[in-house]
Tab-separated table of C-alpha atoms and ligand atoms in Angstrom:
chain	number	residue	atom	x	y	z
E	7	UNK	CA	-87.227	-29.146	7.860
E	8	UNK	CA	-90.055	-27.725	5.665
E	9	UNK	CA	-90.088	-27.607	2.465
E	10	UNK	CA	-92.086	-25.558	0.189
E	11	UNK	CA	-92.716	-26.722	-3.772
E	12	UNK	CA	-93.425	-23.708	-5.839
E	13	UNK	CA	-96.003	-24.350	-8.610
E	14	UNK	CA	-93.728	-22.457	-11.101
E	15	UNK	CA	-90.111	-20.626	-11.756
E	16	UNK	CA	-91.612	-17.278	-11.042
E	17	UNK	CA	-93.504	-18.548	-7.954
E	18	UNK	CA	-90.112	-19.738	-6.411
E	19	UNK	CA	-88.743	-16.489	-6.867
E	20	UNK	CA	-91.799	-14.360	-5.382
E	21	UNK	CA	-92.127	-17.070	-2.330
E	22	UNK	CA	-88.365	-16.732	-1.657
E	23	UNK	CA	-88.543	-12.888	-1.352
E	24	UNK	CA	-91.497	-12.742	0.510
E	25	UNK	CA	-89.784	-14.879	3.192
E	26	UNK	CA	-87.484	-11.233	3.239
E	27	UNK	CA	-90.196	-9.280	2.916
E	28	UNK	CA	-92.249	-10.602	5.719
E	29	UNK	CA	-89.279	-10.827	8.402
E	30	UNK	CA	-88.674	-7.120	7.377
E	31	UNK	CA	-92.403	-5.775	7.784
E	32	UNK	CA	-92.753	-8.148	10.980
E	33	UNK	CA	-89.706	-7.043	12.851
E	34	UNK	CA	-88.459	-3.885	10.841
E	35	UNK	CA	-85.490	-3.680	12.449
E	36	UNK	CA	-84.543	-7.446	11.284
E	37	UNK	CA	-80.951	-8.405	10.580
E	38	UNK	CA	-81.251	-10.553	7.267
E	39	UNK	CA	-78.200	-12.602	5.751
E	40	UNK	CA	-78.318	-12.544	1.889
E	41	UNK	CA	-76.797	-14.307	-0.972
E	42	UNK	CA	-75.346	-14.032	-4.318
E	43	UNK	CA	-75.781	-16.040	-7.132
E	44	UNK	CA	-78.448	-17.353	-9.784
E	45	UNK	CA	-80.954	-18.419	-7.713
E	46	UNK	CA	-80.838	-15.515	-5.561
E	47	UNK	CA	-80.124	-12.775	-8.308
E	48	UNK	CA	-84.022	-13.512	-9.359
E	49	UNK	CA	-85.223	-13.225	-5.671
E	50	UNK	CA	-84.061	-10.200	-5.657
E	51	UNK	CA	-85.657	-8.860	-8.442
E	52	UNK	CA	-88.841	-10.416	-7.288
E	53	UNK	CA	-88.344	-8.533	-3.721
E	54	UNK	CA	-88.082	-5.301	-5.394
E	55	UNK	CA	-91.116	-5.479	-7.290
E	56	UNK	CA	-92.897	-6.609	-3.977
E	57	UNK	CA	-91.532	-3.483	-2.171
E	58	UNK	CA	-92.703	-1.014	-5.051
E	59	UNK	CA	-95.764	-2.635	-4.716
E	60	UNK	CA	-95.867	-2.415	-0.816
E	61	UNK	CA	-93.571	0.001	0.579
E	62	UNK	CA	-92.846	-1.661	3.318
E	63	UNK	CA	-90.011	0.254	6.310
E	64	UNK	CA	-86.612	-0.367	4.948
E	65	UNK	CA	-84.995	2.304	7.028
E	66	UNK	CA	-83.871	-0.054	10.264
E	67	UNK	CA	-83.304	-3.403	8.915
E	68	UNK	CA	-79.883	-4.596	8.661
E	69	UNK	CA	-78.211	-6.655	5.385
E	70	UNK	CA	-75.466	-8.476	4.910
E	71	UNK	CA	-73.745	-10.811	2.526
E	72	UNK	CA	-72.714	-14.196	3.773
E	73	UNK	CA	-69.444	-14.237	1.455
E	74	UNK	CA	-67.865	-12.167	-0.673
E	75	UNK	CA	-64.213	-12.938	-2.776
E	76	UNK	CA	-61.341	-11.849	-1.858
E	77	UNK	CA	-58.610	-9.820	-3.481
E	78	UNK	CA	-60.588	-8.674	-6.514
E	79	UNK	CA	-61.919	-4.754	-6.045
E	80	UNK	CA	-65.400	-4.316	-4.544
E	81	UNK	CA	-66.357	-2.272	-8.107
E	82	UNK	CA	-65.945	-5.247	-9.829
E	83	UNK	CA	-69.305	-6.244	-11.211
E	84	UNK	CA	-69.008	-9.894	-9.728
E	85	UNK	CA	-67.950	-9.064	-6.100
E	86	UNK	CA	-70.683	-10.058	-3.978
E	87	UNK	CA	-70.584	-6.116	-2.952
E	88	UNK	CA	-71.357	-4.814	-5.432
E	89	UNK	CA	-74.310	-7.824	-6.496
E	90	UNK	CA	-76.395	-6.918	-3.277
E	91	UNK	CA	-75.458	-3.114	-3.431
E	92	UNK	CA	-77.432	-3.212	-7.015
E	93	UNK	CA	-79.680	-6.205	-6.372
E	94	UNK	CA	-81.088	-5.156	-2.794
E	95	UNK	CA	-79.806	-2.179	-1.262
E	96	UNK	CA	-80.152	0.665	-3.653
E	97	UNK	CA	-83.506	-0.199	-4.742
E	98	UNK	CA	-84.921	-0.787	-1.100
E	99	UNK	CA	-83.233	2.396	-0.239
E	100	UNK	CA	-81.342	0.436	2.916
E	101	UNK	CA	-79.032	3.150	4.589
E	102	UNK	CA	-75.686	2.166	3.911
E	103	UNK	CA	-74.629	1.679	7.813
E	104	UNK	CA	-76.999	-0.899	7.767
E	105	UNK	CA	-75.313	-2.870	4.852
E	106	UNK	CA	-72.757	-4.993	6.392
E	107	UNK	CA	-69.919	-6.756	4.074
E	108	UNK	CA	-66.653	-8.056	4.609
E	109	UNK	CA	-63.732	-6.821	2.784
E	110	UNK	CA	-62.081	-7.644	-0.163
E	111	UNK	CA	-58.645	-6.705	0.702
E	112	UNK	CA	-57.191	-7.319	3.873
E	113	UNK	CA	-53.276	-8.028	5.243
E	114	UNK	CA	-55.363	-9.726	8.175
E	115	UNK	CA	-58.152	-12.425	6.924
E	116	UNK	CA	-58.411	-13.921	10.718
E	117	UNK	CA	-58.927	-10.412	11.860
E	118	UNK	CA	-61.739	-9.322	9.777
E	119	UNK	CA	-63.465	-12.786	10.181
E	120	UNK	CA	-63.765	-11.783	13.536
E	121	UNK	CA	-64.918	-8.368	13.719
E	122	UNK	CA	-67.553	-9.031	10.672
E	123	UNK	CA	-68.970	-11.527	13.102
E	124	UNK	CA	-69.004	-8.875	16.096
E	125	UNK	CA	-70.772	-6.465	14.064
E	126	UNK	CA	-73.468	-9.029	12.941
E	127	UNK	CA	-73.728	-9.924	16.905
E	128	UNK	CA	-73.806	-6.355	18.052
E	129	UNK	CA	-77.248	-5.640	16.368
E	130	UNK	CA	-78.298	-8.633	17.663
E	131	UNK	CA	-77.546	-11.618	15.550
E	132	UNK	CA	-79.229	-13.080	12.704
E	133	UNK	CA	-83.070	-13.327	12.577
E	134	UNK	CA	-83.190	-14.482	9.000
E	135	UNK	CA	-80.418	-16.502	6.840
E	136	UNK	CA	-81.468	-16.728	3.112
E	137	UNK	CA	-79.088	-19.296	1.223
E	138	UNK	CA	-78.424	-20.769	-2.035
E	139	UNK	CA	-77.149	-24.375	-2.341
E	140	UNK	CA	-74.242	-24.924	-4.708
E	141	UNK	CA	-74.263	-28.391	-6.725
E	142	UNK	CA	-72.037	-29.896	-4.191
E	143	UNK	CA	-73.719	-29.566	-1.814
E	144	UNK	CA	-71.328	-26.042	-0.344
E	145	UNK	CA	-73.318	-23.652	1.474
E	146	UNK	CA	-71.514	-19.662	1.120
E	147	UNK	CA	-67.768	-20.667	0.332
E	148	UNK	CA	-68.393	-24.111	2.746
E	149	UNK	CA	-67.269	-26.553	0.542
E	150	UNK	CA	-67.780	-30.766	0.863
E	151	UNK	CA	-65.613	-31.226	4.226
E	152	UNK	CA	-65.739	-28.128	6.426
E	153	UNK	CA	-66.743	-29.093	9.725
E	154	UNK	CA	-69.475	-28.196	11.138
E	155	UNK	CA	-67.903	-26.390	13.916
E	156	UNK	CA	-66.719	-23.666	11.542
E	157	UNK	CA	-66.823	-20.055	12.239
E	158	UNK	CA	-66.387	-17.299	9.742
E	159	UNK	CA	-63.323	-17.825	8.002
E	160	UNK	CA	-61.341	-17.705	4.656
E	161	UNK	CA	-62.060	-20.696	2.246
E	162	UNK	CA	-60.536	-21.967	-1.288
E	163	UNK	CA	-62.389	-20.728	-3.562
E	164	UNK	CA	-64.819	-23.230	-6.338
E	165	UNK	CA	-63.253	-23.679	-8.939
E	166	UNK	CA	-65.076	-23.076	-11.985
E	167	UNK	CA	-66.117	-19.891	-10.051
E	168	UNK	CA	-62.003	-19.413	-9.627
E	169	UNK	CA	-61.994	-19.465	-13.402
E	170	UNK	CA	-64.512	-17.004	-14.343
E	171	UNK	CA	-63.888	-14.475	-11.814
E	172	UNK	CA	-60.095	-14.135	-13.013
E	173	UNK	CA	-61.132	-14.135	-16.486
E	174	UNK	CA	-64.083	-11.035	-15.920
E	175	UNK	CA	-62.088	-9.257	-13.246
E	176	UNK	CA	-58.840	-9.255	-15.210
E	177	UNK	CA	-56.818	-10.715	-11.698
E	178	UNK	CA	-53.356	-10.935	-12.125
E	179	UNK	CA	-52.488	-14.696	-12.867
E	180	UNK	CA	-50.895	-14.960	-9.301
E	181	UNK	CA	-53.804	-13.466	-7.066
E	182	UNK	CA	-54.691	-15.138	-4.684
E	183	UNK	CA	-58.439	-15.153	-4.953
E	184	UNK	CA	-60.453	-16.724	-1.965
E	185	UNK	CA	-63.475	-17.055	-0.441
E	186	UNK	CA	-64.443	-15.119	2.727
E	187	UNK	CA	-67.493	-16.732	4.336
E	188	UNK	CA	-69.467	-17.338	7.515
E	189	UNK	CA	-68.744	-20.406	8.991
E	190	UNK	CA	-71.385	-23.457	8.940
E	191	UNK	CA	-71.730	-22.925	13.000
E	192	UNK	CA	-72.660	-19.084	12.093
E	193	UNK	CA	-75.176	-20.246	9.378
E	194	UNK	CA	-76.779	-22.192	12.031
E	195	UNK	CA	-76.880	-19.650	14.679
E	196	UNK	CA	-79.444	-18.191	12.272
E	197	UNK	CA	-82.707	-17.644	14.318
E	198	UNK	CA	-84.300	-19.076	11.001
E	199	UNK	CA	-83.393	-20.334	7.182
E	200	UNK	CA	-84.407	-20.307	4.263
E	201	UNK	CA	-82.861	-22.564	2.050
E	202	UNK	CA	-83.511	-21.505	-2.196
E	203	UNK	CA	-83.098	-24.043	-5.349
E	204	UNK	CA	-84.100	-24.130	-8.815
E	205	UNK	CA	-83.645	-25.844	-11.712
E	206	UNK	CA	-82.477	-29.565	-12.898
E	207	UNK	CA	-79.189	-29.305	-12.016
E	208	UNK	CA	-79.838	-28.564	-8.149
E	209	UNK	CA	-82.439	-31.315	-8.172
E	210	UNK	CA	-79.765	-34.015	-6.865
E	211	UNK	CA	-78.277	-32.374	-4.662
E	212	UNK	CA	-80.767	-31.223	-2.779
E	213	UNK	CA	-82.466	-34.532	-2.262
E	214	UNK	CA	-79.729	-35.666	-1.165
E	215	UNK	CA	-78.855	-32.787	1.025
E	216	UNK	CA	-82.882	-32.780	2.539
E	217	UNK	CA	-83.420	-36.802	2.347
E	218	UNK	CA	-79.946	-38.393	3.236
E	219	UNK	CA	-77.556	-38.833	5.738
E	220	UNK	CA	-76.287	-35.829	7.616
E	221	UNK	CA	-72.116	-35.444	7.437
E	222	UNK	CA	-70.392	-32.283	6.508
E	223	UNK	CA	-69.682	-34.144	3.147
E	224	UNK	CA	-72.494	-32.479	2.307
E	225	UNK	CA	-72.932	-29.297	3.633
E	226	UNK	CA	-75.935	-28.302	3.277
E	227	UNK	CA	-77.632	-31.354	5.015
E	228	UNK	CA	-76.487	-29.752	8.387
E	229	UNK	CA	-79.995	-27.942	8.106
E	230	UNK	CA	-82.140	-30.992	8.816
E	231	UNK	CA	-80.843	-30.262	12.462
E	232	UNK	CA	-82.175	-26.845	12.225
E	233	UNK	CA	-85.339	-26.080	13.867
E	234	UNK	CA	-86.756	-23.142	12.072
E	235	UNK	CA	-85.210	-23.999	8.010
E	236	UNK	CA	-87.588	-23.971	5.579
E	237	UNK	CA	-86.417	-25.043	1.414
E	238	UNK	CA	-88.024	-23.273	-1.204
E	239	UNK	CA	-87.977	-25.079	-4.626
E	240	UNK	CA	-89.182	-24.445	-7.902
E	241	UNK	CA	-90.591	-27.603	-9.624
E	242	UNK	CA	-87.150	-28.623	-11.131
E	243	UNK	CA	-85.348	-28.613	-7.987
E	244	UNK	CA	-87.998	-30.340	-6.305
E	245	UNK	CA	-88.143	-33.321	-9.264
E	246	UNK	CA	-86.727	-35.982	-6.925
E	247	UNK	CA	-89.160	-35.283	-4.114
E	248	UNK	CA	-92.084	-38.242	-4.400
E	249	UNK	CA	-94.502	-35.736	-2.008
E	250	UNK	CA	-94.613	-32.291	-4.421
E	251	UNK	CA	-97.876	-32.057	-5.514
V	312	GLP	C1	-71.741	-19.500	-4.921
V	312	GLP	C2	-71.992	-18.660	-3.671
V	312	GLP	C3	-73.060	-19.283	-2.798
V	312	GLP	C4	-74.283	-19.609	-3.647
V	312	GLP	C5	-73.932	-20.633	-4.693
V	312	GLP	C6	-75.097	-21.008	-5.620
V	312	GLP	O1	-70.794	-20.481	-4.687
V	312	GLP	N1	-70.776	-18.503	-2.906
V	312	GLP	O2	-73.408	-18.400	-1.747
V	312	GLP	O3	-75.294	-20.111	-2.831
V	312	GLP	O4	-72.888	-20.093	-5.498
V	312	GLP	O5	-75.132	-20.184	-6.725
V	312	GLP	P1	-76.241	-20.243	-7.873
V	312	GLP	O6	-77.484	-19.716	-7.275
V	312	GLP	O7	-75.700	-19.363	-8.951
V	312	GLP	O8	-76.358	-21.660	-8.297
Protein backbone atom coordinates (compact mmCIF):
# COMPACT_ATOMS: atom_id res chain seq x y z
CA UNK A 1 0.00 0.00 0.00
CA UNK A 2 1.29 3.58 -0.61
CA UNK A 3 0.53 6.18 1.10
CA UNK A 4 0.80 9.73 0.27
CA UNK A 5 0.97 12.64 3.26
CA UNK A 6 -0.27 15.87 1.89
CA UNK A 7 1.61 18.92 3.28
CA UNK A 8 -1.78 20.71 3.81
CA UNK A 9 -5.87 20.43 3.70
CA UNK A 10 -5.94 21.95 0.29
CA UNK A 11 -3.03 19.79 -0.97
CA UNK A 12 -5.05 16.58 -0.02
CA UNK A 13 -7.81 17.73 -1.94
CA UNK A 14 -5.81 18.80 -5.25
CA UNK A 15 -3.60 15.37 -4.94
CA UNK A 16 -6.84 13.34 -4.60
CA UNK A 17 -8.37 14.82 -7.83
CA UNK A 18 -5.46 14.70 -9.77
CA UNK A 19 -5.35 10.91 -9.17
CA UNK A 20 -8.98 11.43 -11.44
CA UNK A 21 -7.61 13.71 -13.49
CA UNK A 22 -4.60 11.82 -14.59
CA UNK A 23 -6.44 8.30 -15.15
CA UNK A 24 -8.88 10.44 -17.31
CA UNK A 25 -6.19 12.31 -19.57
CA UNK A 26 -4.08 8.92 -19.62
CA UNK A 27 -6.78 6.59 -20.74
CA UNK A 28 -9.75 8.98 -21.74
CA UNK A 29 -12.03 6.50 -22.04
CA UNK A 30 -11.40 5.40 -18.19
CA UNK A 31 -14.21 3.98 -16.09
CA UNK A 32 -13.74 5.82 -12.62
CA UNK A 33 -15.78 4.81 -9.36
CA UNK A 34 -16.58 7.94 -7.25
CA UNK A 35 -17.74 8.79 -3.85
CA UNK A 36 -19.88 10.93 -1.79
CA UNK A 37 -19.24 12.49 1.26
CA UNK A 38 -16.95 15.19 3.09
CA UNK A 39 -13.83 14.18 2.09
CA UNK A 40 -14.76 13.67 -1.37
CA UNK A 41 -17.25 16.71 -1.76
CA UNK A 42 -13.80 18.92 -1.61
CA UNK A 43 -12.06 16.65 -4.24
CA UNK A 44 -14.43 17.43 -6.31
CA UNK A 45 -14.30 20.90 -6.20
CA UNK A 46 -10.59 20.71 -6.47
CA UNK A 47 -11.06 18.47 -9.83
CA UNK A 48 -13.14 21.07 -11.34
CA UNK A 49 -10.88 23.81 -10.92
CA UNK A 50 -8.07 21.48 -12.38
CA UNK A 51 -10.26 20.80 -15.49
CA UNK A 52 -11.03 24.64 -16.10
CA UNK A 53 -7.58 25.02 -15.82
CA UNK A 54 -6.70 22.07 -18.23
CA UNK A 55 -9.46 21.00 -20.31
CA UNK A 56 -8.70 17.80 -20.37
CA UNK A 57 -11.33 15.02 -22.82
CA UNK A 58 -14.28 14.35 -20.67
CA UNK A 59 -16.42 13.14 -23.51
CA UNK A 60 -15.57 9.08 -23.20
CA UNK A 61 -14.84 8.47 -19.68
CA UNK A 62 -17.31 6.67 -17.70
CA UNK A 63 -18.56 7.65 -13.80
CA UNK A 64 -20.20 6.05 -11.39
CA UNK A 65 -21.16 6.19 -7.76
CA UNK A 66 -20.23 3.30 -5.55
CA UNK A 67 -23.55 3.69 -3.35
CA UNK A 68 -26.34 5.58 -3.35
CA UNK A 69 -29.61 5.32 -0.59
CA UNK A 70 -32.37 3.81 -1.21
CA UNK A 71 -36.01 4.77 -1.16
CA UNK A 72 -35.52 8.52 -0.86
CA UNK A 73 -36.05 10.41 -4.53
CA UNK A 74 -32.91 10.93 -6.64
CA UNK A 75 -33.83 15.04 -6.47
CA UNK A 76 -33.23 14.95 -3.06
CA UNK A 77 -30.20 17.08 -2.38
CA UNK A 78 -28.46 14.22 -0.29
CA UNK A 79 -28.91 11.24 -2.72
CA UNK A 80 -25.63 10.32 -3.86
CA UNK A 81 -27.27 11.16 -7.50
CA UNK A 82 -27.76 14.01 -7.31
CA UNK A 83 -24.09 14.85 -5.13
CA UNK A 84 -21.98 13.60 -8.21
CA UNK A 85 -24.55 14.94 -10.85
CA UNK A 86 -23.62 18.60 -9.26
CA UNK A 87 -20.18 17.79 -7.87
CA UNK A 88 -18.63 16.02 -11.09
CA UNK A 89 -20.74 15.52 -13.95
CA UNK A 90 -22.28 18.78 -14.90
CA UNK A 91 -19.25 20.74 -14.49
CA UNK A 92 -16.93 18.22 -16.47
CA UNK A 93 -19.63 18.16 -19.00
CA UNK A 94 -19.65 14.00 -18.76
CA UNK A 95 -22.49 12.83 -21.22
CA UNK A 96 -25.08 11.49 -19.19
CA UNK A 97 -24.88 7.73 -20.74
CA UNK A 98 -21.67 7.70 -19.33
CA UNK A 99 -22.89 8.43 -15.69
CA UNK A 100 -23.78 5.19 -14.24
CA UNK A 101 -25.95 5.03 -10.80
CA UNK A 102 -28.05 2.62 -9.23
CA UNK A 103 -31.54 3.32 -8.40
CA UNK A 104 -33.26 4.59 -5.65
CA UNK A 105 -36.44 2.80 -5.97
CA UNK A 106 -36.69 -0.60 -6.91
CA UNK A 107 -39.43 -3.70 -6.10
CA UNK A 108 -36.19 -5.84 -6.98
CA UNK A 109 -32.85 -4.78 -4.90
CA UNK A 110 -31.08 -8.32 -5.95
CA UNK A 111 -31.97 -7.49 -9.47
CA UNK A 112 -30.52 -4.15 -9.88
CA UNK A 113 -27.37 -5.20 -7.86
CA UNK A 114 -26.80 -7.30 -10.62
CA UNK A 115 -27.32 -5.48 -13.69
CA UNK A 116 -25.44 -2.20 -12.14
CA UNK A 117 -22.53 -4.57 -11.94
CA UNK A 118 -23.03 -5.80 -15.72
CA UNK A 119 -23.06 -2.38 -16.91
CA UNK A 120 -19.83 -1.42 -14.98
CA UNK A 121 -18.30 -4.83 -16.60
CA UNK A 122 -19.59 -4.17 -20.05
CA UNK A 123 -17.34 -1.03 -20.56
CA UNK A 124 -14.78 -2.88 -19.23
CA UNK A 125 -14.55 -2.81 -15.51
CA UNK A 126 -13.09 -0.45 -13.19
CA UNK A 127 -9.70 1.22 -13.94
CA UNK A 128 -9.88 3.61 -11.04
CA UNK A 129 -11.84 3.25 -7.51
CA UNK A 130 -11.69 6.56 -5.50
CA UNK A 131 -13.00 5.92 -1.80
CA UNK A 132 -13.65 7.58 1.37
CA UNK A 133 -13.17 5.72 4.70
CA UNK A 134 -15.97 6.09 7.23
CA UNK A 135 -14.83 6.22 11.08
CA UNK A 136 -15.49 2.60 11.40
CA UNK A 137 -13.64 1.59 9.35
CA UNK A 138 -16.97 0.89 6.40
CA UNK A 139 -15.93 1.34 2.98
CA UNK A 140 -19.38 2.54 0.53
CA UNK A 141 -22.33 1.10 2.75
CA UNK A 142 -19.67 -2.01 3.91
CA UNK A 143 -20.03 -1.80 7.36
CA UNK A 144 -17.60 -3.63 10.33
CA UNK A 145 -18.49 -7.44 9.36
CA UNK A 146 -19.29 -7.80 5.66
CA UNK A 147 -17.23 -10.39 4.28
CA UNK A 148 -14.96 -9.93 2.06
CA UNK A 149 -16.50 -12.04 -0.51
CA UNK A 150 -19.30 -9.51 -0.98
CA UNK A 151 -20.70 -8.48 -4.23
CA UNK A 152 -22.90 -5.51 -4.85
CA UNK A 153 -25.69 -5.69 -2.65
CA UNK A 154 -28.22 -3.86 -0.33
CA UNK A 155 -26.79 -2.91 3.19
CA UNK A 156 -28.33 -1.32 6.58
CA UNK A 157 -27.82 1.81 6.42
CA UNK A 158 -25.22 4.00 9.30
CA UNK A 159 -26.96 5.19 11.54
CA UNK A 160 -26.36 8.65 12.32
CA UNK A 161 -26.47 8.93 8.46
CA UNK A 162 -30.13 7.01 8.93
CA UNK A 163 -30.98 9.97 11.11
CA UNK A 164 -30.14 12.87 9.06
CA UNK A 165 -31.26 11.68 5.81
CA UNK A 166 -34.95 11.12 7.22
CA UNK A 167 -34.85 14.32 8.92
CA UNK A 168 -33.59 16.48 5.40
CA UNK A 169 -35.50 14.26 3.02
CA UNK A 170 -38.75 14.40 4.99
CA UNK A 171 -39.03 10.11 4.67
CA UNK A 172 -42.00 8.84 5.99
CA UNK A 173 -41.21 7.44 9.57
CA UNK A 174 -41.64 3.81 8.18
CA UNK A 175 -39.31 3.95 4.98
CA UNK A 176 -37.24 1.74 4.70
CA UNK A 177 -34.07 3.58 3.89
CA UNK A 178 -30.94 1.42 2.89
CA UNK A 179 -27.84 1.39 1.49
CA UNK A 180 -27.16 0.13 -2.07
CA UNK A 181 -23.44 -0.50 -2.52
CA UNK A 182 -20.74 -2.42 -4.37
CA UNK A 183 -19.63 -5.22 -2.62
CA UNK A 184 -15.98 -5.33 -0.90
CA UNK A 185 -15.00 -8.17 -3.70
CA UNK A 186 -16.15 -5.40 -6.43
CA UNK A 187 -14.07 -2.65 -4.65
CA UNK A 188 -11.20 -4.88 -5.05
CA UNK A 189 -11.67 -5.85 -8.56
CA UNK A 190 -10.67 -2.20 -9.01
CA UNK A 191 -7.65 -2.16 -11.46
CA UNK A 192 -6.38 0.54 -8.88
CA UNK A 193 -7.46 2.63 -5.49
CA UNK A 194 -7.27 5.40 -4.13
CA UNK A 195 -8.08 5.51 -0.70
CA UNK A 196 -8.97 9.61 0.70
CA UNK A 197 -8.89 10.84 4.58
CA UNK A 198 -8.78 13.98 6.35
CA UNK A 199 -9.05 15.35 9.45
CA UNK A 200 -8.64 14.18 13.33
CA UNK A 201 -11.38 12.16 13.50
CA UNK A 202 -10.28 9.70 10.55
CA UNK A 203 -6.80 9.68 12.03
CA UNK A 204 -7.57 6.32 14.10
CA UNK A 205 -9.09 4.63 11.96
CA UNK A 206 -7.04 4.72 9.35
CA UNK A 207 -3.96 3.63 11.19
CA UNK A 208 -5.55 1.09 12.17
CA UNK A 209 -7.11 0.20 8.91
CA UNK A 210 -3.30 0.76 6.99
CA UNK A 211 -1.05 -0.57 10.10
CA UNK A 212 -3.12 -3.47 11.75
CA UNK A 213 -4.40 -6.68 11.31
CA UNK A 214 -6.43 -7.44 8.23
CA UNK A 215 -10.24 -8.95 9.12
CA UNK A 216 -13.37 -7.61 7.63
CA UNK A 217 -13.91 -6.06 11.18
CA UNK A 218 -12.43 -3.45 9.62
CA UNK A 219 -13.20 -2.95 6.26
CA UNK A 220 -11.15 -0.93 4.90
CA UNK A 221 -7.90 -2.88 5.85
CA UNK A 222 -8.85 -5.36 2.99
CA UNK A 223 -6.72 -2.83 0.82
CA UNK A 224 -3.32 -3.77 2.24
CA UNK A 225 -3.94 -6.90 -0.06
CA UNK A 226 -4.40 -4.68 -2.94
CA UNK A 227 -1.65 -4.27 -5.30
CA UNK A 228 -2.17 -0.97 -6.95
CA UNK A 229 -4.04 1.20 -3.58
CA UNK A 230 -2.56 4.18 -2.84
CA UNK A 231 -4.04 6.51 0.66
CA UNK A 232 -4.05 10.04 0.34
CA UNK A 233 -4.06 11.95 3.70
CA UNK A 234 -4.05 15.34 4.75
CA UNK A 235 -1.80 15.97 7.82
CA UNK A 236 -4.64 15.23 10.37
CA UNK A 237 -5.48 11.96 9.06
CA UNK A 238 -2.03 11.04 8.76
CA UNK A 239 -1.22 12.17 12.72
CA UNK A 240 -0.70 8.56 13.85
CA UNK A 241 1.72 7.70 11.07
CA UNK A 242 5.52 7.93 12.78
CA UNK A 243 7.01 8.17 8.83
CA UNK A 244 4.98 11.60 7.48
CA UNK A 245 7.44 13.99 7.06
C1 LIG B 1 -20.64 7.49 3.77
C2 LIG B 1 -20.52 6.97 2.34
C3 LIG B 1 -19.11 6.48 2.05
C4 LIG B 1 -18.11 7.55 2.47
C5 LIG B 1 -18.18 7.78 3.95
C6 LIG B 1 -17.22 8.86 4.46
O1 LIG B 1 -20.95 6.48 4.65
N1 LIG B 1 -21.46 5.90 2.10
O2 LIG B 1 -18.98 6.18 0.68
O3 LIG B 1 -16.82 7.13 2.13
O4 LIG B 1 -19.51 8.20 4.26
O5 LIG B 1 -17.82 10.11 4.44
P1 LIG B 1 -17.10 11.47 4.84
O6 LIG B 1 -16.13 11.77 3.77
O7 LIG B 1 -18.21 12.47 4.91
O8 LIG B 1 -16.45 11.25 6.16
Amino acid sequence: MRITFTGSAEEFYFVTASRIADMIRQKPDAVIGLATGRTTTGVHRALCQIHAREKFDTSRVTVFGMDEITNVSRLFPGSCYDMLLKQVVIPLGIPMENYLMPPTYSDDFGRECRSFEEAIDKRGGVDLQILGIGENGHLGFNQPGTPFESTTWLSRMDEKLDERIRRESGSAPDADLGGFTIGIKNIMMSRSIVLAANGAAKADIVHKALCGRISPELPASVLQLHPFAETVLDPEAAALFEEKK
